[in-house]
Amino acid sequence: MKRILPALRSLALFAAVAPAAFFVHAQAPQPPEIAARTYMLVDVTANQVLAAKDIDAPVEQASLTKLMTGYLVFDALRAKKITLEQKLPVSVRAWKMPGSRMFIDPKMQVPVDDLLKGMIVQSGNDATMALAEGVGGTAENFVKLMNDQAKALGMKGTAYKNPEGLTEPGHTTTARDLATLATRLMKDFPEYMHYYATKQYSYPGTPASNGNNRNALLFRDPTVDGLKTGHTAAAGYCLVATSKRDFPGVGQRRLLSIVLGTASENARANESQKLLNWGYTAFDAVKLFDAGQPVATPAVWKGKESTIRIGRDQAVVVAVPSGSAGKVTTQIVRQDPLVAPFTKGQAIGSLKVVLGDQPLVEVPLVALDGVEQAGIMGRAWDAIRLWIK
């Protein structure tokens, strides 16, 4: 039997940003007109969607493909299969890659660190191919790894045919999948995210004029620190952009905008900026609980401890339309009774957040501590108490 408990304390309003699955709510602020085939705005901090249009429509990936290539390279670095200092050869295939280039050639042995900058800052297809061959052995094997990883991340609308994003039949994705990939990229590999904030880079001996990051928002908005541009004739001009801004009482809040199929470089930057600014002003942030703070301390049966603290390792933050924080209530949904043992981090119910009479978001709760099973006498005594109860 599920047990619904009342909110443990009143909520406090702290700042501005936005929610998830919220765009379906009638009270949600209406986003501005965005001149793009499809777009999506995600509040990464609150794990909520603020705005969306045609997010499951298949689209050409262009160089946004390189987000997955980067994910796999970072994973290989963490697993120590390669190192940043390691020099990789440049194959003839990599040298001859068309489109955006880092301008490396087969006479060179290029460190992985430089190849990452060439792929991310310059969007070099040659650098991307060199990395793919270095990690996967062949480009074809690397593409298999890409598709396997997409499946593991739940990217159901994505198929990869190459590591760099040149137009190829069936090489498509969706705005929803790009949001999943970008969010996991930032969460799983924070130590490598500085590459996406790099404004300029040129490998020694290559044209300095090729050195500017294609993400114009890095030069316009100091709160933007990534992620990736893309462009082909089929895809139009695309940008996955992310921004983090500080708010009193909440700390850093991160938004992620995905704008696909705009008409020009300037348009993709302008429309992305429009979405980000709207998200930060149209919603207020509500911090419900700090990281590690117990949301509740319910009774435990047949355990060495009589209670268990449940909550989250991260702060619980939600976003609501500006001015509506006073309408937020919470409910705890969990199984009753709770019977030991429990391990630290084990899922125990959820926190439902409601705005007025409409569900806003449901946040999973976990055990903040472990509770071992009691001895035979303790379990027997609690069994009798439960029977009487």
Short mmCIF file of C-alpha atoms in Angstrom, two decimals:
data_model
loop_
_atom_site.label_atom_id
_atom_site.label_comp_id
_atom_site.label_asym_id
_atom_site.label_seq_id
_atom_site.Cartn_x
_atom_site.Cartn_y
_atom_site.Cartn_z
CA MET A 1 0.00 0.00 0.00
CA LYS A 2 1.35 3.43 -0.89
CA ARG A 3 1.39 6.05 1.79
CA ILE A 4 1.10 9.76 0.93
CA LEU A 5 2.52 12.09 3.56
CA PRO A 6 2.01 15.87 3.76
CA ALA A 7 4.79 18.32 2.95
CA LEU A 8 7.32 18.58 5.75
CA ARG A 9 7.87 22.29 5.55
CA SER A 10 6.89 25.40 3.65
CA LEU A 11 8.73 26.22 0.45
CA ALA A 12 10.99 29.19 -0.12
CA LEU A 13 11.31 31.22 -3.29
CA PHE A 14 14.88 31.98 -4.26
CA ALA A 15 15.41 32.82 -7.95
CA ALA A 16 14.62 32.32 -11.62
CA VAL A 17 14.71 29.45 -14.12
CA ALA A 18 12.38 26.64 -15.26
CA PRO A 19 10.55 23.16 -15.19
CA ALA A 20 10.08 19.81 -16.99
CA ALA A 21 7.12 18.20 -18.70
CA PHE A 22 5.85 21.58 -17.67
CA PHE A 23 5.32 22.93 -21.15
CA VAL A 24 2.12 20.85 -21.29
CA HIS A 25 0.66 22.75 -18.35
CA ALA A 26 -1.92 25.40 -19.19
CA GLN A 27 -0.40 27.84 -16.65
CA ALA A 28 3.11 27.57 -18.08
CA PRO A 29 4.53 30.75 -19.63
CA GLN A 30 4.41 30.73 -23.42
CA PRO A 31 7.87 30.80 -25.00
CA PRO A 32 8.81 33.47 -27.53
CA GLU A 33 8.59 32.83 -31.26
CA ILE A 34 11.66 30.79 -32.21
CA ALA A 35 12.65 30.76 -35.87
CA ALA A 36 13.77 27.13 -36.02
CA ARG A 37 12.41 23.83 -37.30
CA THR A 38 12.53 22.37 -33.81
CA TYR A 39 13.74 23.54 -30.42
CA MET A 40 13.87 22.57 -26.77
CA LEU A 41 14.76 24.33 -23.52
CA VAL A 42 15.71 22.23 -20.50
CA ASP A 43 16.32 23.29 -16.92
CA VAL A 44 19.20 20.93 -16.19
CA THR A 45 19.34 21.82 -12.50
CA ALA A 46 15.66 21.00 -11.97
CA ASN A 47 15.57 18.26 -14.62
CA GLN A 48 12.53 19.88 -16.22
CA VAL A 49 11.52 20.84 -19.76
CA LEU A 50 10.59 24.48 -20.14
CA ALA A 51 9.69 24.71 -23.80
CA ALA A 52 9.60 22.37 -26.76
CA LYS A 53 8.57 22.13 -30.39
CA ASP A 54 8.63 18.93 -32.47
CA ILE A 55 11.26 17.38 -30.20
CA ASP A 56 10.74 13.86 -31.56
CA ALA A 57 10.92 14.82 -35.24
CA PRO A 58 13.93 13.23 -37.00
CA VAL A 59 16.52 15.82 -38.01
CA GLU A 60 19.93 15.83 -39.68
CA GLN A 61 22.67 15.85 -37.04
CA ALA A 62 25.47 17.77 -38.77
CA SER A 63 28.37 18.45 -36.39
CA LEU A 64 26.18 17.96 -33.32
CA THR A 65 27.25 14.36 -33.99
CA LYS A 66 30.55 15.33 -32.39
CA LEU A 67 28.84 15.47 -28.98
CA MET A 68 28.66 11.68 -29.04
CA THR A 69 32.18 11.40 -30.42
CA GLY A 70 33.35 13.54 -27.52
CA TYR A 71 31.41 11.39 -25.05
CA LEU A 72 33.20 8.25 -26.21
CA VAL A 73 36.63 9.91 -26.25
CA PHE A 74 36.11 11.18 -22.70
CA ASP A 75 35.02 7.70 -21.65
CA ALA A 76 38.19 6.25 -23.17
CA LEU A 77 40.27 8.84 -21.31
CA ARG A 78 38.63 8.00 -18.00
CA ALA A 79 39.16 4.28 -18.63
CA LYS A 80 42.84 5.09 -19.39
CA LYS A 81 42.60 3.50 -22.83
CA ILE A 82 44.17 6.70 -24.12
CA THR A 83 45.74 9.78 -22.50
CA LEU A 84 45.55 13.48 -23.30
CA GLU A 85 49.28 13.53 -23.98
CA GLN A 86 49.21 10.51 -26.29
CA LYS A 87 49.95 11.33 -29.91
CA LEU A 88 47.68 9.78 -32.51
CA PRO A 89 48.55 9.31 -36.20
CA VAL A 90 46.65 11.18 -38.89
CA SER A 91 45.44 8.77 -41.55
CA VAL A 92 44.99 9.70 -45.18
CA ARG A 93 41.26 9.27 -44.61
CA ALA A 94 41.32 11.81 -41.79
CA TRP A 95 43.49 14.21 -43.82
CA LYS A 96 41.08 14.12 -46.76
CA MET A 97 37.92 14.73 -44.72
CA PRO A 98 35.79 17.45 -46.35
CA GLY A 99 34.04 20.27 -44.55
CA SER A 100 35.34 22.01 -41.41
CA ARG A 101 38.94 21.13 -40.70
CA MET A 102 41.75 21.46 -38.18
CA PHE A 103 44.24 21.24 -41.08
CA ILE A 104 46.31 18.31 -39.90
CA ASP A 105 48.05 15.87 -42.28
CA PRO A 106 49.64 12.39 -42.32
CA LYS A 107 53.10 13.79 -41.52
CA MET A 108 51.81 14.78 -38.08
CA GLN A 109 51.43 12.91 -34.78
CA VAL A 110 48.86 14.98 -32.84
CA PRO A 111 48.20 14.80 -29.07
CA VAL A 112 44.67 13.79 -28.05
CA ASP A 113 44.35 17.09 -26.17
CA ASP A 114 44.89 19.04 -29.39
CA LEU A 115 42.62 16.76 -31.40
CA LEU A 116 39.83 17.39 -28.88
CA LYS A 117 40.29 21.14 -29.27
CA GLY A 118 40.36 20.75 -33.03
CA MET A 119 37.12 18.75 -32.97
CA ILE A 120 35.26 20.93 -30.45
CA VAL A 121 36.54 24.47 -31.07
CA GLN A 122 37.20 24.26 -34.82
CA SER A 123 34.63 21.50 -35.48
CA GLY A 124 37.36 19.78 -37.48
CA ASN A 125 36.21 16.68 -39.32
CA ASP A 126 39.84 15.63 -39.74
CA ALA A 127 40.44 15.82 -35.98
CA THR A 128 37.22 13.91 -35.37
CA MET A 129 38.21 11.10 -37.71
CA ALA A 130 41.66 10.85 -36.10
CA LEU A 131 40.05 10.52 -32.67
CA ALA A 132 37.51 7.98 -33.90
CA GLU A 133 40.23 5.82 -35.44
CA GLY A 134 42.41 6.22 -32.35
CA VAL A 135 39.66 5.08 -29.96
CA GLY A 136 37.78 2.61 -32.14
CA GLY A 137 40.56 1.22 -34.29
CA THR A 138 38.51 2.03 -37.39
CA ALA A 139 35.83 4.61 -38.05
CA GLU A 140 33.34 1.81 -38.70
CA ASN A 141 33.98 0.22 -35.33
CA PHE A 142 33.74 3.62 -33.65
CA VAL A 143 30.33 4.20 -35.25
CA LYS A 144 29.18 0.91 -33.73
CA LEU A 145 30.33 2.19 -30.34
CA MET A 146 28.37 5.39 -30.94
CA ASN A 147 25.17 3.51 -31.67
CA ASP A 148 25.68 1.21 -28.69
CA GLN A 149 26.16 4.22 -26.42
CA ALA A 150 23.09 5.95 -27.84
CA LYS A 151 21.05 2.87 -27.01
CA ALA A 152 22.50 2.75 -23.49
CA LEU A 153 21.53 6.41 -22.94
CA GLY A 154 17.97 5.78 -24.16
CA MET A 155 18.34 7.82 -27.35
CA LYS A 156 15.61 5.97 -29.24
CA GLY A 157 15.40 8.39 -32.17
CA THR A 158 19.09 8.49 -33.05
CA ALA A 159 21.19 6.55 -35.56
CA TYR A 160 24.84 7.24 -36.33
CA LYS A 161 26.48 6.54 -39.69
CA ASN A 162 29.72 8.45 -39.16
CA PRO A 163 31.64 10.15 -36.32
CA GLU A 164 31.75 13.70 -37.75
CA GLY A 165 28.22 14.49 -38.98
CA LEU A 166 28.52 14.81 -42.74
CA THR A 167 25.18 14.16 -44.44
CA GLU A 168 24.49 10.47 -44.94
CA PRO A 169 21.18 8.60 -45.33
CA GLY A 170 19.85 7.54 -41.93
CA HIS A 171 22.24 9.71 -39.91
CA THR A 172 19.54 11.40 -37.84
CA THR A 173 18.61 12.35 -34.30
CA THR A 174 15.93 14.31 -32.40
CA ALA A 175 15.95 17.35 -30.14
CA ARG A 176 14.89 15.11 -27.25
CA ASP A 177 17.85 12.78 -27.81
CA LEU A 178 20.26 15.69 -28.10
CA ALA A 179 19.00 16.96 -24.74
CA THR A 180 19.61 13.53 -23.23
CA LEU A 181 23.11 13.33 -24.70
CA ALA A 182 24.13 16.88 -23.76
CA THR A 183 22.84 16.50 -20.21
CA ARG A 184 24.66 13.21 -19.69
CA LEU A 185 27.82 14.61 -21.28
CA MET A 186 27.90 17.42 -18.71
CA LYS A 187 26.96 15.16 -15.81
CA ASP A 188 29.24 12.24 -16.63
CA PHE A 189 32.38 14.16 -17.68
CA PRO A 190 32.51 17.53 -15.85
CA GLU A 191 36.32 17.45 -15.89
CA TYR A 192 36.33 17.80 -19.68
CA MET A 193 33.65 20.45 -20.13
CA HIS A 194 36.21 23.26 -20.33
CA TYR A 195 36.88 22.25 -23.95
CA TYR A 196 33.40 23.46 -24.92
CA ALA A 197 34.01 26.90 -23.37
CA THR A 198 37.27 27.45 -25.29
CA LYS A 199 36.83 30.47 -27.53
CA GLN A 200 39.91 30.18 -29.73
CA TYR A 201 42.38 27.50 -30.70
CA SER A 202 44.80 26.81 -33.56
CA TYR A 203 47.23 23.92 -33.81
CA PRO A 204 50.81 25.11 -34.46
CA GLY A 205 51.42 25.43 -38.18
CA THR A 206 47.75 25.64 -39.14
CA PRO A 207 45.83 28.80 -40.17
CA ALA A 208 45.16 31.08 -37.20
CA SER A 209 42.15 32.47 -39.07
CA ASN A 210 40.46 29.12 -38.49
CA GLY A 211 40.74 29.46 -34.71
CA ASN A 212 37.44 30.95 -33.51
CA ASN A 213 34.85 28.71 -31.88
CA ARG A 214 31.72 28.60 -34.06
CA ASN A 215 29.52 29.11 -30.98
CA ALA A 216 28.94 32.87 -31.14
CA LEU A 217 27.26 32.89 -27.72
CA LEU A 218 30.62 32.24 -26.07
CA PHE A 219 31.61 35.72 -27.20
CA ARG A 220 28.27 37.38 -26.43
CA ASP A 221 27.14 35.94 -23.10
CA PRO A 222 29.66 35.33 -20.30
CA THR A 223 27.31 32.80 -18.67
CA VAL A 224 27.40 30.51 -21.74
CA ASP A 225 30.03 27.76 -21.53
CA GLY A 226 29.17 25.38 -24.39
CA LEU A 227 28.34 23.25 -26.20
CA LYS A 228 28.35 22.67 -29.97
CA THR A 229 27.31 24.08 -33.33
CA GLY A 230 26.34 22.20 -36.45
CA HIS A 231 25.63 23.06 -40.07
CA THR A 232 25.02 21.29 -43.34
CA ALA A 233 22.74 22.22 -46.21
CA ALA A 234 20.31 19.51 -45.07
CA ALA A 235 20.44 20.33 -41.35
CA GLY A 236 20.46 24.12 -41.53
CA TYR A 237 22.23 26.03 -38.77
CA CYS A 238 22.02 24.30 -35.38
CA LEU A 239 23.24 25.02 -31.86
CA VAL A 240 23.19 23.16 -28.56
CA ALA A 241 23.99 25.87 -26.00
CA THR A 242 24.23 25.81 -22.23
CA SER A 243 24.42 28.56 -19.65
CA LYS A 244 24.88 28.69 -15.87
CA ARG A 245 23.90 31.67 -13.77
CA ASP A 246 24.09 32.29 -10.02
CA PHE A 247 20.98 32.98 -7.95
CA PRO A 248 20.84 33.86 -4.23
CA GLY A 249 19.88 30.92 -2.06
CA VAL A 250 19.96 28.44 -4.93
CA GLY A 251 23.47 28.69 -6.34
CA GLN A 252 24.28 27.90 -9.94
CA ARG A 253 21.39 27.09 -12.22
CA ARG A 254 22.01 25.59 -15.61
CA LEU A 255 19.80 25.77 -18.70
CA LEU A 256 20.27 23.91 -21.97
CA SER A 257 18.85 25.15 -25.26
CA ILE A 258 18.62 23.14 -28.47
CA VAL A 259 17.83 25.07 -31.63
CA LEU A 260 17.79 23.14 -34.91
CA GLY A 261 17.31 24.17 -38.50
CA THR A 262 17.69 27.95 -38.42
CA ALA A 263 18.55 30.06 -41.46
CA SER A 264 22.01 31.41 -40.55
CA GLU A 265 24.85 31.47 -38.04
CA ASN A 266 23.49 34.66 -36.56
CA ALA A 267 19.97 33.26 -36.35
CA ARG A 268 20.99 30.16 -34.41
CA ALA A 269 22.83 32.34 -31.89
CA ASN A 270 19.99 34.86 -31.60
CA GLU A 271 17.26 32.24 -31.20
CA SER A 272 19.30 30.31 -28.63
CA GLN A 273 19.97 33.47 -26.64
CA LYS A 274 16.28 34.32 -26.79
CA LEU A 275 15.34 30.93 -25.34
CA LEU A 276 17.94 31.06 -22.57
CA ASN A 277 17.02 34.58 -21.46
CA TRP A 278 13.33 33.70 -21.48
CA GLY A 279 13.92 30.61 -19.37
CA TYR A 280 15.82 32.54 -16.73
CA THR A 281 13.16 35.25 -16.43
CA ALA A 282 9.85 33.43 -17.00
CA PHE A 283 10.36 30.96 -14.14
CA ASP A 284 11.23 31.20 -10.46
CA ALA A 285 13.46 28.62 -8.80
CA VAL A 286 12.32 26.93 -5.61
CA LYS A 287 14.85 25.06 -3.53
CA LEU A 288 13.02 22.38 -1.58
CA PHE A 289 15.89 20.60 0.16
CA ASP A 290 19.67 20.83 0.34
CA ALA A 291 21.90 18.02 -0.87
CA GLY A 292 21.91 15.27 1.74
CA GLN A 293 19.12 16.87 3.75
CA PRO A 294 16.48 14.33 4.81
CA VAL A 295 13.13 14.90 3.17
CA ALA A 296 11.62 12.55 5.75
CA THR A 297 12.71 10.14 8.49
CA PRO A 298 10.11 7.35 8.43
CA ALA A 299 9.97 4.34 10.74
CA VAL A 300 11.77 1.14 9.74
CA TRP A 301 10.69 -2.32 10.80
CA LYS A 302 12.93 -5.33 11.53
CA GLY A 303 16.08 -3.17 11.37
CA LYS A 304 18.95 -2.33 13.71
CA GLU A 305 17.77 1.29 13.45
CA SER A 306 14.21 2.37 14.12
CA THR A 307 14.16 5.05 11.41
CA ILE A 308 15.78 5.84 8.07
CA ARG A 309 16.63 9.18 6.48
CA ILE A 310 15.45 9.53 2.89
CA GLY A 311 16.36 12.34 0.50
CA ARG A 312 18.75 13.15 -2.37
CA ASP A 313 22.51 13.45 -2.78
CA GLN A 314 21.83 16.58 -4.84
CA ALA A 315 19.78 19.60 -3.84
CA VAL A 316 16.13 19.31 -4.79
CA VAL A 317 15.30 22.34 -6.93
CA VAL A 318 12.19 22.88 -9.02
CA ALA A 319 11.14 25.71 -11.29
CA VAL A 320 7.73 27.31 -11.44
CA PRO A 321 6.22 30.18 -13.42
CA SER A 322 7.29 33.51 -11.94
CA GLY A 323 5.23 34.51 -8.95
CA SER A 324 3.67 31.09 -8.31
CA ALA A 325 6.04 29.66 -5.70
CA GLY A 326 3.38 30.12 -3.01
CA LYS A 327 1.17 27.57 -4.81
CA VAL A 328 3.72 24.76 -4.56
CA THR A 329 3.04 21.80 -2.28
CA THR A 330 4.79 18.46 -1.88
CA GLN A 331 3.81 14.89 -1.07
CA ILE A 332 5.97 11.90 -0.24
CA VAL A 333 4.94 8.66 -1.91
CA ARG A 334 6.48 5.45 -0.58
CA GLN A 335 5.74 1.89 0.37
CA ASP A 336 4.47 1.28 3.91
CA PRO A 337 5.74 -0.48 5.95
CA LEU A 338 9.47 -0.10 5.29
CA VAL A 339 11.13 -3.39 6.20
CA ALA A 340 14.93 -3.63 6.60
CA PRO A 341 17.52 -4.14 5.24
CA PHE A 342 18.23 -1.01 3.20
CA THR A 343 21.47 0.00 1.52
CA LYS A 344 22.67 3.57 1.19
CA GLY A 345 21.42 5.00 -2.10
CA GLN A 346 18.58 2.48 -2.41
CA ALA A 347 15.44 3.95 -4.00
CA ILE A 348 12.69 4.57 -1.44
CA GLY A 349 9.71 6.33 -2.92
CA SER A 350 9.52 9.78 -4.44
CA LEU A 351 8.72 13.39 -3.73
CA LYS A 352 5.76 14.67 -5.75
CA VAL A 353 5.76 18.38 -6.38
CA VAL A 354 2.39 19.93 -7.19
CA LEU A 355 1.61 23.44 -8.42
CA GLY A 356 -1.92 24.35 -7.45
CA ASP A 357 -3.82 21.21 -8.37
CA GLN A 358 -1.50 20.16 -11.22
CA PRO A 359 1.47 17.74 -10.89
CA LEU A 360 4.74 19.49 -11.68
CA VAL A 361 7.51 16.93 -11.26
CA GLU A 362 8.28 13.74 -9.34
CA VAL A 363 11.72 13.40 -7.77
CA PRO A 364 13.06 9.95 -6.78
CA LEU A 365 14.16 9.63 -3.14
CA VAL A 366 16.87 7.32 -1.83
CA ALA A 367 18.15 6.08 1.51
CA LEU A 368 20.74 8.53 2.83
CA ASP A 369 22.05 5.85 5.19
CA GLY A 370 22.03 2.07 5.25
CA VAL A 371 19.96 0.12 7.78
CA GLU A 372 21.00 -3.43 8.56
CA GLN A 373 18.53 -6.16 9.37
CA ALA A 374 17.91 -6.73 13.11
CA GLY A 375 18.65 -10.00 14.87
CA ILE A 376 16.17 -12.86 15.21
CA MET A 377 14.52 -11.47 18.34
CA GLY A 378 14.22 -7.98 16.93
CA ARG A 379 12.69 -9.23 13.70
CA ALA A 380 10.26 -11.47 15.61
CA TRP A 381 9.16 -8.63 17.88
CA ASP A 382 8.56 -6.28 14.93
CA ALA A 383 6.66 -9.05 13.13
CA ILE A 384 4.26 -9.23 16.07
CA ARG A 385 3.94 -5.41 16.19
CA LEU A 386 3.20 -5.30 12.44
CA TRP A 387 0.58 -8.03 12.84
CA ILE A 388 -1.13 -6.09 15.63
CA LYS A 389 -0.86 -2.85 13.60
#
